[in-house]
Coordinates of C-alpha atoms and ligand atoms in Angstrom, one line a residue:
Chain A
M5 CA 218.4 223.3 77.1
N6 CA 220.9 222.2 79.6
R7 CA 220.8 218.5 79.0
H8 CA 223.9 216.4 79.0
V9 CA 225.6 216.2 75.6
I10 CA 228.3 213.8 76.9
E11 CA 227.6 211.1 79.4
F12 CA 230.1 208.5 80.5
E13 CA 228.9 205.6 82.8
G14 CA 231.7 203.4 84.0
I15 CA 233.8 203.7 80.9
T16 CA 236.9 201.5 80.9
V17 CA 239.5 201.2 78.2
R18 CA 241.9 198.3 78.4
K19 CA 244.8 197.5 76.1
G20 CA 246.5 194.2 76.9
N21 CA 247.3 194.4 80.6
N22 CA 247.2 198.2 80.6
L23 CA 244.2 200.0 82.1
L24 CA 244.1 203.2 80.1
L25 CA 240.8 204.5 81.6
D26 CA 239.5 203.0 84.8
N27 CA 235.7 203.1 85.3
I28 CA 235.2 206.8 84.5
S29 CA 231.8 208.4 84.9
L30 CA 231.3 212.0 83.7
S31 CA 228.6 214.2 82.4
V32 CA 229.1 217.3 80.4
S33 CA 226.2 219.8 79.7
S34 CA 225.7 221.7 76.5
T35 CA 227.9 224.8 76.1
E36 CA 230.2 223.8 79.0
F37 CA 233.9 224.4 78.7
V38 CA 235.8 221.6 80.5
G39 CA 239.5 221.2 80.9
I40 CA 240.9 217.6 81.0
I41 CA 244.1 218.0 83.0
G42 CA 246.7 215.4 84.0
P43 CA 250.3 214.4 83.6
N44 CA 251.8 212.6 80.6
G45 CA 250.2 209.1 80.2
A46 CA 247.2 209.9 82.4
G47 CA 244.7 208.9 79.7
K48 CA 243.6 212.3 78.5
T49 CA 244.0 211.5 74.8
T50 CA 242.3 208.1 75.3
L51 CA 239.3 209.9 76.9
L52 CA 238.9 212.2 73.9
N53 CA 239.3 209.3 71.6
V54 CA 236.4 207.5 73.3
I55 CA 234.2 210.5 72.6
A56 CA 235.5 210.8 69.1
G57 CA 234.7 207.2 68.4
F58 CA 238.3 206.0 67.9
E59 CA 238.5 203.7 70.9
Q60 CA 237.0 200.4 72.0
F61 CA 235.6 200.6 75.5
S62 CA 233.3 198.9 78.0
G63 CA 230.7 200.9 79.8
T64 CA 228.0 203.2 78.4
L65 CA 228.6 206.3 76.4
S66 CA 225.8 208.6 75.5
L67 CA 226.2 211.5 73.1
F68 CA 223.5 214.1 72.6
G69 CA 221.1 212.0 74.7
H70 CA 221.6 208.8 72.6
Q71 CA 223.5 205.8 73.7
E72 CA 226.3 205.1 71.3
S73 CA 226.5 201.7 69.7
R74 CA 229.7 200.1 68.3
K75 CA 229.4 201.8 65.0
R76 CA 229.3 205.6 65.0
D77 CA 226.8 207.1 62.6
R78 CA 227.7 209.9 60.3
Q79 CA 225.4 212.5 61.9
T80 CA 227.0 212.1 65.3
R81 CA 230.5 212.3 63.8
L82 CA 229.6 215.6 62.0
R83 CA 228.6 217.1 65.3
I84 CA 232.0 216.4 66.9
G85 CA 235.0 218.3 65.9
Y86 CA 238.5 217.0 66.7
V87 CA 241.8 218.7 67.0
P88 CA 244.4 215.9 67.3
Q89 CA 247.5 216.2 69.4
L90 CA 250.4 217.2 67.1
F91 CA 249.5 215.8 63.7
Q92 CA 252.4 214.9 61.5
I93 CA 252.5 215.5 57.8
D94 CA 255.0 214.8 55.1
P95 CA 256.6 218.1 54.2
A96 CA 256.1 217.3 50.5
F97 CA 252.4 216.4 50.8
P98 CA 250.3 218.2 48.2
I99 CA 247.9 220.2 50.2
L100 CA 247.8 224.0 50.9
A101 CA 246.8 225.4 54.3
S102 CA 243.5 226.8 52.9
E103 CA 242.7 223.5 51.3
A104 CA 243.3 221.7 54.6
V105 CA 241.0 224.1 56.4
V106 CA 238.3 223.6 53.8
T107 CA 238.4 219.8 54.4
G108 CA 236.5 220.7 57.6
S109 CA 233.4 221.4 55.7
I110 CA 233.2 218.4 53.4
G111 CA 231.6 216.0 55.9
R112 CA 228.6 218.3 55.9
L113 CA 228.5 218.5 52.1
G114 CA 227.9 214.8 51.7
L115 CA 229.1 212.7 48.7
F116 CA 229.2 214.0 45.2
R117 CA 229.3 217.7 46.1
S118 CA 232.5 219.7 46.0
P119 CA 233.2 222.6 48.3
G120 CA 232.4 225.6 46.2
R121 CA 233.0 229.3 46.5
E122 CA 230.8 229.6 49.5
E123 CA 232.9 227.1 51.6
M124 CA 236.1 228.7 50.3
E125 CA 235.0 232.2 51.5
R126 CA 233.9 230.9 54.8
A127 CA 237.3 229.3 55.3
M128 CA 239.0 232.5 54.3
R129 CA 236.9 234.6 56.7
L130 CA 237.7 232.2 59.5
M131 CA 241.4 232.3 58.6
E132 CA 241.3 236.1 58.7
M133 CA 239.6 236.0 62.0
M134 CA 242.3 233.7 63.3
R135 CA 245.0 236.0 61.8
M136 CA 246.4 233.4 59.6
A137 CA 245.1 234.6 56.2
H138 CA 248.7 235.0 55.0
L139 CA 249.2 231.2 55.4
A140 CA 246.4 230.4 53.0
D141 CA 248.5 229.6 49.9
R142 CA 251.4 228.0 51.7
P143 CA 251.8 224.2 51.5
L144 CA 250.7 222.8 54.8
G145 CA 253.9 220.6 55.3
Q146 CA 256.0 223.8 55.2
L147 CA 254.3 225.5 58.1
S148 CA 255.8 225.6 61.5
G149 CA 254.3 223.4 64.2
G150 CA 252.3 226.2 65.7
E151 CA 251.0 227.4 62.3
R152 CA 249.9 223.9 61.6
Q153 CA 248.1 223.7 64.9
K154 CA 246.1 226.8 64.0
V155 CA 245.2 225.2 60.7
S156 CA 244.0 222.1 62.5
L157 CA 241.9 224.2 64.9
A158 CA 240.5 226.2 62.0
R159 CA 239.4 223.1 60.1
A160 CA 237.7 221.7 63.2
I161 CA 235.8 225.0 63.7
L162 CA 234.8 225.1 60.0
Q163 CA 233.0 221.8 60.6
Q164 CA 230.6 223.7 62.8
P165 CA 230.5 221.0 65.5
D166 CA 228.4 221.0 68.6
I167 CA 231.2 219.4 70.6
L168 CA 234.8 220.4 70.0
L169 CA 237.5 218.1 71.3
M170 CA 241.0 219.7 71.5
D171 CA 244.0 217.7 72.4
E172 CA 246.8 220.0 73.6
P173 CA 246.0 222.7 71.0
T174 CA 248.6 225.0 72.4
A175 CA 251.5 222.6 72.8
N176 CA 254.3 223.9 70.5
L177 CA 253.1 227.4 70.5
D178 CA 255.1 230.4 71.8
I179 CA 253.5 232.3 74.7
A180 CA 252.0 235.0 72.6
V181 CA 250.4 232.6 70.2
Q182 CA 249.2 230.3 73.0
K183 CA 247.4 233.3 74.5
E184 CA 246.1 234.2 71.1
V185 CA 244.8 230.7 70.4
L186 CA 243.2 230.4 73.8
D187 CA 241.5 233.8 73.5
L188 CA 240.2 232.6 70.1
I189 CA 238.9 229.4 71.6
C190 CA 237.1 231.5 74.3
E191 CA 235.7 233.8 71.6
I192 CA 234.4 230.9 69.6
H193 CA 232.9 229.4 72.7
T194 CA 230.9 232.5 73.5
R195 CA 229.8 233.1 69.9
Q196 CA 228.6 229.6 69.2
D197 CA 226.7 227.2 71.3
L198 CA 229.7 225.0 71.5
T199 CA 230.6 222.4 74.1
L200 CA 234.4 222.4 74.6
L201 CA 236.7 219.8 75.9
L202 CA 240.3 220.9 76.1
V203 CA 243.1 218.5 77.1
T204 CA 246.2 220.0 78.6
H205 CA 249.0 219.3 81.0
D206 CA 250.0 222.9 81.1
V207 CA 248.3 224.3 84.2
T208 CA 250.2 227.6 83.9
M209 CA 248.2 228.6 80.9
L210 CA 244.5 227.9 81.1
P211 CA 241.8 229.9 79.3
A212 CA 239.7 232.2 81.4
A213 CA 236.4 230.7 80.2
M214 CA 237.3 227.2 81.3
R215 CA 235.3 226.9 84.5
R216 CA 235.4 223.2 85.1
A217 CA 238.3 220.8 85.5
V218 CA 238.5 217.1 85.3
L219 CA 241.7 215.8 86.7
L220 CA 243.0 212.5 85.4
D221 CA 245.8 210.4 86.9
N222 CA 246.8 206.9 85.8
G223 CA 243.5 206.3 84.0
K224 CA 241.4 207.4 87.1
K225 CA 239.3 210.5 87.5
I226 CA 240.6 212.1 90.7
Y227 CA 238.7 215.3 90.7
D228 CA 235.8 216.9 88.8
G229 CA 234.5 220.3 89.6
D230 CA 235.2 224.0 89.8
I231 CA 238.6 224.9 88.3
D232 CA 239.7 227.2 91.0
T233 CA 239.3 224.5 93.7
A234 CA 241.2 222.1 91.4
M235 CA 244.0 224.6 91.0
S236 CA 245.2 224.3 94.6
S237 CA 248.9 223.8 95.3
E238 CA 248.1 220.6 97.2
T239 CA 246.0 218.9 94.5
L240 CA 248.3 220.0 91.7
S241 CA 251.5 219.0 93.4
R242 CA 250.0 215.5 94.1
L243 CA 248.8 215.2 90.5
F244 CA 252.1 216.2 88.8
Q245 CA 254.3 214.8 91.6
Y246 CA 256.1 218.1 91.7
P247 CA 255.8 221.0 94.1
L248 CA 253.6 223.6 92.5
E249 CA 252.6 227.0 94.0
T250 CA 249.4 228.8 93.3
F251 CA 248.6 232.5 94.0
D252 CA 245.9 234.9 93.2
R253 CA 246.4 238.3 91.5
N254 CA 243.8 240.6 90.0
G255 CA 241.1 238.0 90.7
K256 CA 242.9 235.4 88.7
R257 CA 244.6 232.3 89.9
F258 CA 248.2 231.6 88.8
V259 CA 250.3 228.5 89.0
S260 CA 254.0 228.6 89.3
Y261 CA 256.9 226.3 90.1
D262 CA 260.6 226.4 91.1
Chain B
M4 CA 262.2 206.6 7.5
T5 CA 258.9 208.5 7.8
E6 CA 257.2 206.0 5.7
N7 CA 258.7 203.3 7.8
L8 CA 257.3 204.9 10.9
V9 CA 253.8 205.2 9.3
D10 CA 254.1 201.5 8.4
I11 CA 255.0 200.6 12.0
L12 CA 252.2 202.7 13.5
G13 CA 249.8 201.3 11.0
S14 CA 250.3 197.7 12.1
P15 CA 247.4 196.5 14.3
L16 CA 249.9 194.7 16.5
I17 CA 251.8 197.9 17.3
Q18 CA 248.6 199.8 17.8
R19 CA 247.5 197.3 20.3
A20 CA 250.8 197.5 22.1
I21 CA 250.5 201.3 22.2
L22 CA 247.0 201.0 23.7
A23 CA 248.3 198.5 26.2
S24 CA 251.1 200.9 27.2
V25 CA 248.7 203.8 27.7
L26 CA 246.3 201.7 29.8
C27 CA 249.1 200.1 31.9
G28 CA 250.7 203.4 32.5
A29 CA 247.5 205.1 33.4
S30 CA 246.1 202.5 35.7
C31 CA 249.4 202.0 37.6
S32 CA 250.2 205.6 37.9
V33 CA 246.8 206.8 39.1
L34 CA 247.1 204.0 41.7
S35 CA 250.6 205.1 42.6
V36 CA 249.3 208.4 43.9
F37 CA 247.5 206.4 46.6
V38 CA 250.5 204.1 47.2
V39 CA 252.8 207.0 47.7
L40 CA 250.6 209.5 49.6
M41 CA 249.1 206.8 51.9
K42 CA 252.6 205.5 52.5
M43 CA 251.6 202.0 51.6
P44 CA 254.4 200.8 49.2
L45 CA 254.5 197.5 51.2
I46 CA 250.9 197.0 50.6
G47 CA 251.6 197.5 46.9
V48 CA 254.4 195.0 46.9
S49 CA 252.4 192.5 48.8
M50 CA 249.4 192.8 46.5
S51 CA 251.6 192.4 43.4
H52 CA 253.1 189.2 44.8
A53 CA 249.6 188.0 45.7
A54 CA 248.5 188.6 42.2
F55 CA 251.5 186.8 40.9
A56 CA 251.1 183.8 43.3
G57 CA 247.4 183.7 42.5
A58 CA 248.1 183.7 38.8
V59 CA 250.7 180.9 39.0
F60 CA 248.3 178.7 40.9
A61 CA 245.5 179.5 38.6
M62 CA 247.7 178.3 35.7
L63 CA 248.5 175.1 37.7
L64 CA 244.8 174.5 38.0
G65 CA 244.1 175.5 34.5
I66 CA 242.0 178.5 35.1
N67 CA 242.4 182.1 33.9
P68 CA 245.6 183.6 35.5
V69 CA 244.2 187.1 35.8
S70 CA 241.1 186.0 37.7
G71 CA 243.3 183.8 39.9
G72 CA 245.5 186.8 40.6
F73 CA 242.5 188.9 41.4
I74 CA 241.0 186.4 43.8
M75 CA 244.3 186.1 45.6
C76 CA 244.5 189.9 45.8
L77 CA 241.0 190.1 47.4
I78 CA 242.0 187.6 50.0
T79 CA 245.2 189.5 50.7
A80 CA 243.3 192.8 51.0
G81 CA 240.8 191.2 53.3
V82 CA 243.7 190.2 55.6
L83 CA 245.9 193.3 55.2
G84 CA 243.2 195.9 55.6
P85 CA 242.1 195.1 59.1
L86 CA 245.7 194.2 60.2
S87 CA 247.2 197.5 59.1
D88 CA 244.3 199.3 60.8
R89 CA 245.3 197.9 64.1
T90 CA 247.5 200.3 66.1
D91 CA 248.9 197.7 68.5
M92 CA 251.2 196.0 65.9
A93 CA 253.7 197.5 63.5
P94 CA 252.2 196.9 60.1
E95 CA 255.7 196.8 58.5
N96 CA 256.4 193.4 60.1
I97 CA 253.1 191.9 59.1
L98 CA 253.5 193.1 55.6
G99 CA 257.1 191.8 55.5
I100 CA 255.9 188.4 56.5
M101 CA 253.0 188.4 54.2
F102 CA 255.1 189.6 51.3
S103 CA 257.7 186.9 51.7
F104 CA 255.1 184.2 52.3
L105 CA 253.4 185.2 49.0
M106 CA 256.7 185.3 47.2
G107 CA 257.5 181.8 48.5
L108 CA 254.1 180.6 47.4
A109 CA 254.6 182.0 44.0
F110 CA 258.0 180.4 43.5
L111 CA 256.7 177.1 44.7
G112 CA 254.0 177.3 42.0
M113 CA 256.6 178.4 39.5
G114 CA 258.8 175.4 40.3
I115 CA 256.0 173.0 39.6
L116 CA 254.8 174.9 36.6
T117 CA 258.0 175.4 34.6
R118 CA 258.3 171.7 34.4
T119 CA 255.2 171.6 32.4
K120 CA 254.6 175.0 30.9
A121 CA 256.9 177.7 29.7
G122 CA 254.2 180.4 29.8
A123 CA 254.7 180.9 33.5
F124 CA 257.6 183.2 33.1
N125 CA 255.4 185.7 31.3
L126 CA 253.6 186.2 34.5
M127 CA 256.8 187.5 36.0
W128 CA 257.8 189.9 33.2
G129 CA 254.6 190.4 31.1
S130 CA 254.8 191.8 27.6
L131 CA 253.3 194.9 26.2
L132 CA 253.7 193.4 22.7
S133 CA 251.5 190.3 23.0
L134 CA 248.3 191.3 24.7
S135 CA 245.0 189.5 23.7
G136 CA 241.7 191.3 23.1
P137 CA 240.2 190.2 26.5
D138 CA 243.4 191.3 28.3
I139 CA 242.9 194.8 26.8
A140 CA 239.2 194.8 27.6
I141 CA 240.0 194.0 31.3
L142 CA 242.5 196.8 31.4
V143 CA 240.1 199.3 29.9
F144 CA 237.5 198.3 32.5
V145 CA 239.8 198.5 35.5
T146 CA 241.4 201.8 34.4
S147 CA 237.9 203.4 33.9
L148 CA 236.8 202.2 37.3
L149 CA 239.9 203.8 38.9
V150 CA 239.6 207.1 37.0
L151 CA 235.8 207.3 37.8
F152 CA 236.6 206.7 41.5
V153 CA 239.1 209.5 41.6
L154 CA 236.8 211.9 39.7
F155 CA 233.7 211.3 41.8
F156 CA 235.3 211.1 45.2
F157 CA 238.1 213.6 44.8
K158 CA 237.3 215.7 47.9
E159 CA 236.9 212.6 50.1
I160 CA 240.1 211.1 48.6
R161 CA 242.0 214.3 49.4
L162 CA 241.1 214.1 53.1
V163 CA 241.7 210.4 53.4
L164 CA 245.1 210.8 51.8
F165 CA 245.8 213.7 54.1
N166 CA 244.8 212.1 57.3
R167 CA 242.5 209.0 57.7
R168 CA 241.6 209.7 61.3
L169 CA 240.6 213.3 60.5
A170 CA 238.6 212.0 57.6
A171 CA 236.7 209.6 59.9
A172 CA 236.2 212.4 62.5
T173 CA 234.7 214.6 59.8
G174 CA 232.1 212.1 59.0
L175 CA 233.5 210.7 55.8
P176 CA 233.1 207.0 54.9
E177 CA 236.8 206.7 55.4
K178 CA 236.9 202.9 55.8
A179 CA 234.8 202.4 52.6
I180 CA 237.3 204.6 50.7
Y181 CA 240.3 202.8 52.1
Y182 CA 238.9 199.4 51.2
T183 CA 238.0 200.6 47.7
V184 CA 241.6 201.6 47.3
L185 CA 242.7 198.2 48.4
F186 CA 240.2 196.6 46.0
L187 CA 241.3 198.7 43.1
T188 CA 245.0 197.9 43.9
G189 CA 244.1 194.3 43.5
A190 CA 242.3 194.9 40.3
V191 CA 245.1 197.0 38.8
V192 CA 247.9 194.7 39.9
S193 CA 246.2 191.5 38.6
S194 CA 245.0 193.1 35.3
N195 CA 248.6 194.2 34.7
L196 CA 250.1 190.8 35.1
T197 CA 249.9 190.5 31.4
T198 CA 251.5 193.9 30.7
V199 CA 254.5 194.3 33.0
G200 CA 254.2 191.2 35.1
G201 CA 254.0 190.5 38.8
L202 CA 257.5 191.5 39.8
L203 CA 258.1 194.6 37.8
I204 CA 254.8 196.2 38.4
F205 CA 255.9 197.4 41.8
A206 CA 258.1 200.0 40.1
L207 CA 255.1 201.4 38.3
L208 CA 253.2 201.6 41.5
V209 CA 255.8 203.8 43.2
Q210 CA 257.7 205.8 40.7
P211 CA 255.0 207.9 39.0
G212 CA 253.7 209.0 42.4
A213 CA 257.2 209.6 43.7
T214 CA 257.9 211.7 40.6
A215 CA 254.8 213.9 41.1
L216 CA 255.8 214.3 44.8
Q217 CA 259.0 216.1 43.5
L218 CA 257.1 218.5 41.4
T219 CA 253.8 219.8 42.8
Y220 CA 251.8 220.9 45.9
N221 CA 248.5 220.7 44.0
L222 CA 246.7 217.3 44.3
K223 CA 245.0 217.7 40.9
H224 CA 248.3 218.4 39.2
F225 CA 249.7 215.5 41.3
F226 CA 247.3 213.0 39.6
V227 CA 248.0 214.5 36.2
I228 CA 251.8 214.5 36.5
S229 CA 251.8 211.0 37.9
T230 CA 249.7 209.7 35.1
A231 CA 251.7 211.5 32.4
S232 CA 255.0 210.1 33.8
G233 CA 253.5 206.6 34.0
I234 CA 252.2 206.6 30.5
G235 CA 255.4 208.3 29.3
A236 CA 257.5 205.5 30.9
C237 CA 255.4 202.8 29.3
L238 CA 255.4 204.3 25.8
S239 CA 259.1 205.1 25.8
G240 CA 259.8 201.7 27.3
L241 CA 257.8 200.1 24.6
T242 CA 259.7 202.0 21.9
L243 CA 263.0 201.0 23.4
S244 CA 262.0 197.4 23.6
Y245 CA 260.9 197.5 20.0
I246 CA 264.0 199.1 18.7
F247 CA 266.6 197.2 20.7
D248 CA 264.5 194.0 21.0
V249 CA 264.7 193.8 24.8
P250 CA 261.9 192.7 27.2
S251 CA 259.3 195.5 27.4
G252 CA 258.8 195.2 31.2
S253 CA 262.4 195.9 32.0
A254 CA 262.6 198.8 29.5
V255 CA 259.5 200.4 31.0
V256 CA 260.9 200.1 34.6
L257 CA 264.2 201.6 33.5
M258 CA 262.4 204.5 31.8
A259 CA 260.3 205.1 34.9
T260 CA 263.4 205.3 37.0
A261 CA 265.0 207.7 34.6
I262 CA 261.9 209.9 34.7
F263 CA 261.9 209.9 38.5
A264 CA 265.7 210.7 38.6
A265 CA 265.1 213.7 36.3
A266 CA 262.2 214.9 38.5
Y267 CA 264.3 214.5 41.6
I268 CA 267.2 216.4 40.2
F269 CA 265.1 219.3 38.8
S270 CA 262.6 219.3 41.7
P271 CA 261.5 222.8 42.4
K272 CA 260.2 221.7 45.8
R273 CA 263.5 220.1 46.8
N274 CA 265.5 223.0 45.5
A275 CA 263.2 225.5 47.3
T276 CA 263.8 223.6 50.6
K277 CA 267.5 223.5 50.0
L278 CA 267.6 227.2 49.3
K279 CA 265.7 227.9 52.5
E280 CA 268.2 225.7 54.5
R281 CA 271.1 227.6 52.9
E282 CA 269.5 231.0 53.9
H283 CA 269.3 229.7 57.5
E284 CA 272.9 228.8 57.6
Ligands
ATP23 N1 248.1 200.9 72.3 C1 248.5 201.0 73.6 N2 248.8 199.9 74.3 C2 249.1 199.9 75.6 N3 249.1 201.1 76.3 C3 248.9 202.2 75.6 C4 248.5 202.2 74.3 N4 248.3 203.5 73.9 C5 248.5 204.2 75.0 N5 248.8 203.5 76.0 C6 249.1 203.9 77.4 O1 248.0 204.5 77.9 C7 248.3 205.6 78.8 C8 247.4 206.8 78.4 O2 247.7 207.2 77.2 P1 247.2 208.6 76.6 O3 247.7 208.8 75.3 O4 245.7 208.7 76.8 O5 247.9 209.6 77.6 P2 247.8 211.2 77.7 O6 247.2 211.6 79.0 O7 247.2 211.8 76.5 O8 249.4 211.6 77.7 P3 250.1 212.9 77.0 O9 250.0 214.0 77.9 O10 251.6 212.4 77.0 O11 249.6 213.1 75.7 C9 249.8 205.8 78.6 O12 250.4 205.3 79.8 C10 250.2 205.0 77.4 O13 251.4 204.4 77.6
MG24 MG1 247.8 212.9 74.9

């Protein structure tokens, strides 16, 4: 079962005179863990939005082996989880962290059925696993940026998607929590048959399970392949236009800069 | 005094006014939860002016003002919905233009109308004390529609209010819910032209929700508090207007403001945040 779950053929996104994505082709197989890496404004969020169905594009997009039409059907949406890049919320908005997590399951429930005890328990178990059970009864708007990010991740996981799109899920987190969230993402990846796309510009902190990198620059795909090859000082320095060093220690590659 | 009160409450005219107040308060304040939490006060204000303009022109043409208002609201929703969905334009500017255009249109109609009919001013202020049977029937229908919508789609509404994009990503019919809200806004606003009028209704579309925002983190309580404060404002406004013989619409709006001010001052949410800030100092 190693068919392609995501297939881009010449995908182009244009807004006015700006070319946000320039003729991108890309295939992702089931259960792959792909990093989308590039500097600010490279088009990473745009690429995720195309997959999530939030962006008009030209070219062909196939998901789960079916070519996508203009209007996304509900079944496909259910199978794609989305963790947006920093989502804002009014501090006074009436929703608790646990309620926000439970919203992940309501697409599956369909109309006219409320999330019952079962969904609530599933959410609580997940929050315990993510070491955030103590946040359950706090209003979402009062949580810190990092805590909110974890809530957002938990709600996407609760949706039980086949593809999980994450847009800089570890931005705003301190190093310990970054590590914790990335480990958690790896754990979920091994436990479920999940295809992961993780957007980041932070090459100093990449999850170990991420074996493939797609490098984006200025709307163009400039590299697609093994992550260790991508993480060379030459490639990275060119991509970020800043001198970056890489070195290996204990069988792992590290990136550092002056 | 008590006998007097019984007499007053026994009069069919007053009973009808009380019913009108409850319906007006309930419909506007349930809707105001959406207006406040979806951050669309400008859509609210544009819709109320659309209703007003539509009603004025309906009067000019000699058709029913409420249906004229509703038709104009539908047209406005049809234009505003897709426009405010677009990310490449600031919706505030479009709404500002739309709103002033509709206002200009309404006053143009008013200018022509007042030369012939005095009734036009009622569309601006409304009156809780002089509603007809059909007016009340329309209000009952619209209010029930709104309440049923909230009851049946509560979980979807919660997520759409929280984040429309996440709602869409989760597989909810987010667009359908959004457009239903716009449609219901039109229905509420135009059916309340008779109660508080096209200008003052805006206060009732914002203040009950803003009041609830001061008081709770629970969405169910949010709807209840909003509704209670809206109905409270209408009933107390009606009482004041009866006792002091002032226009009911203005009395209602002043009461709604007073209720909001009280909620703001005694807000546990605001006080909690303030306390936290002080601890941090
Ligand atoms: N509505 C728009 N109109 C025109 N250009 C846009 C629009 N939205 C985004 N862009 C441009 O498209 C480019 C890609 O944006 P995108 O959000 O995909 O970048 P990104 O790689 O996610 O960046 P970041 O790391 O900062 O999140 C940027 O240069 C941005 O300025
Ligand atoms: Mg981005």
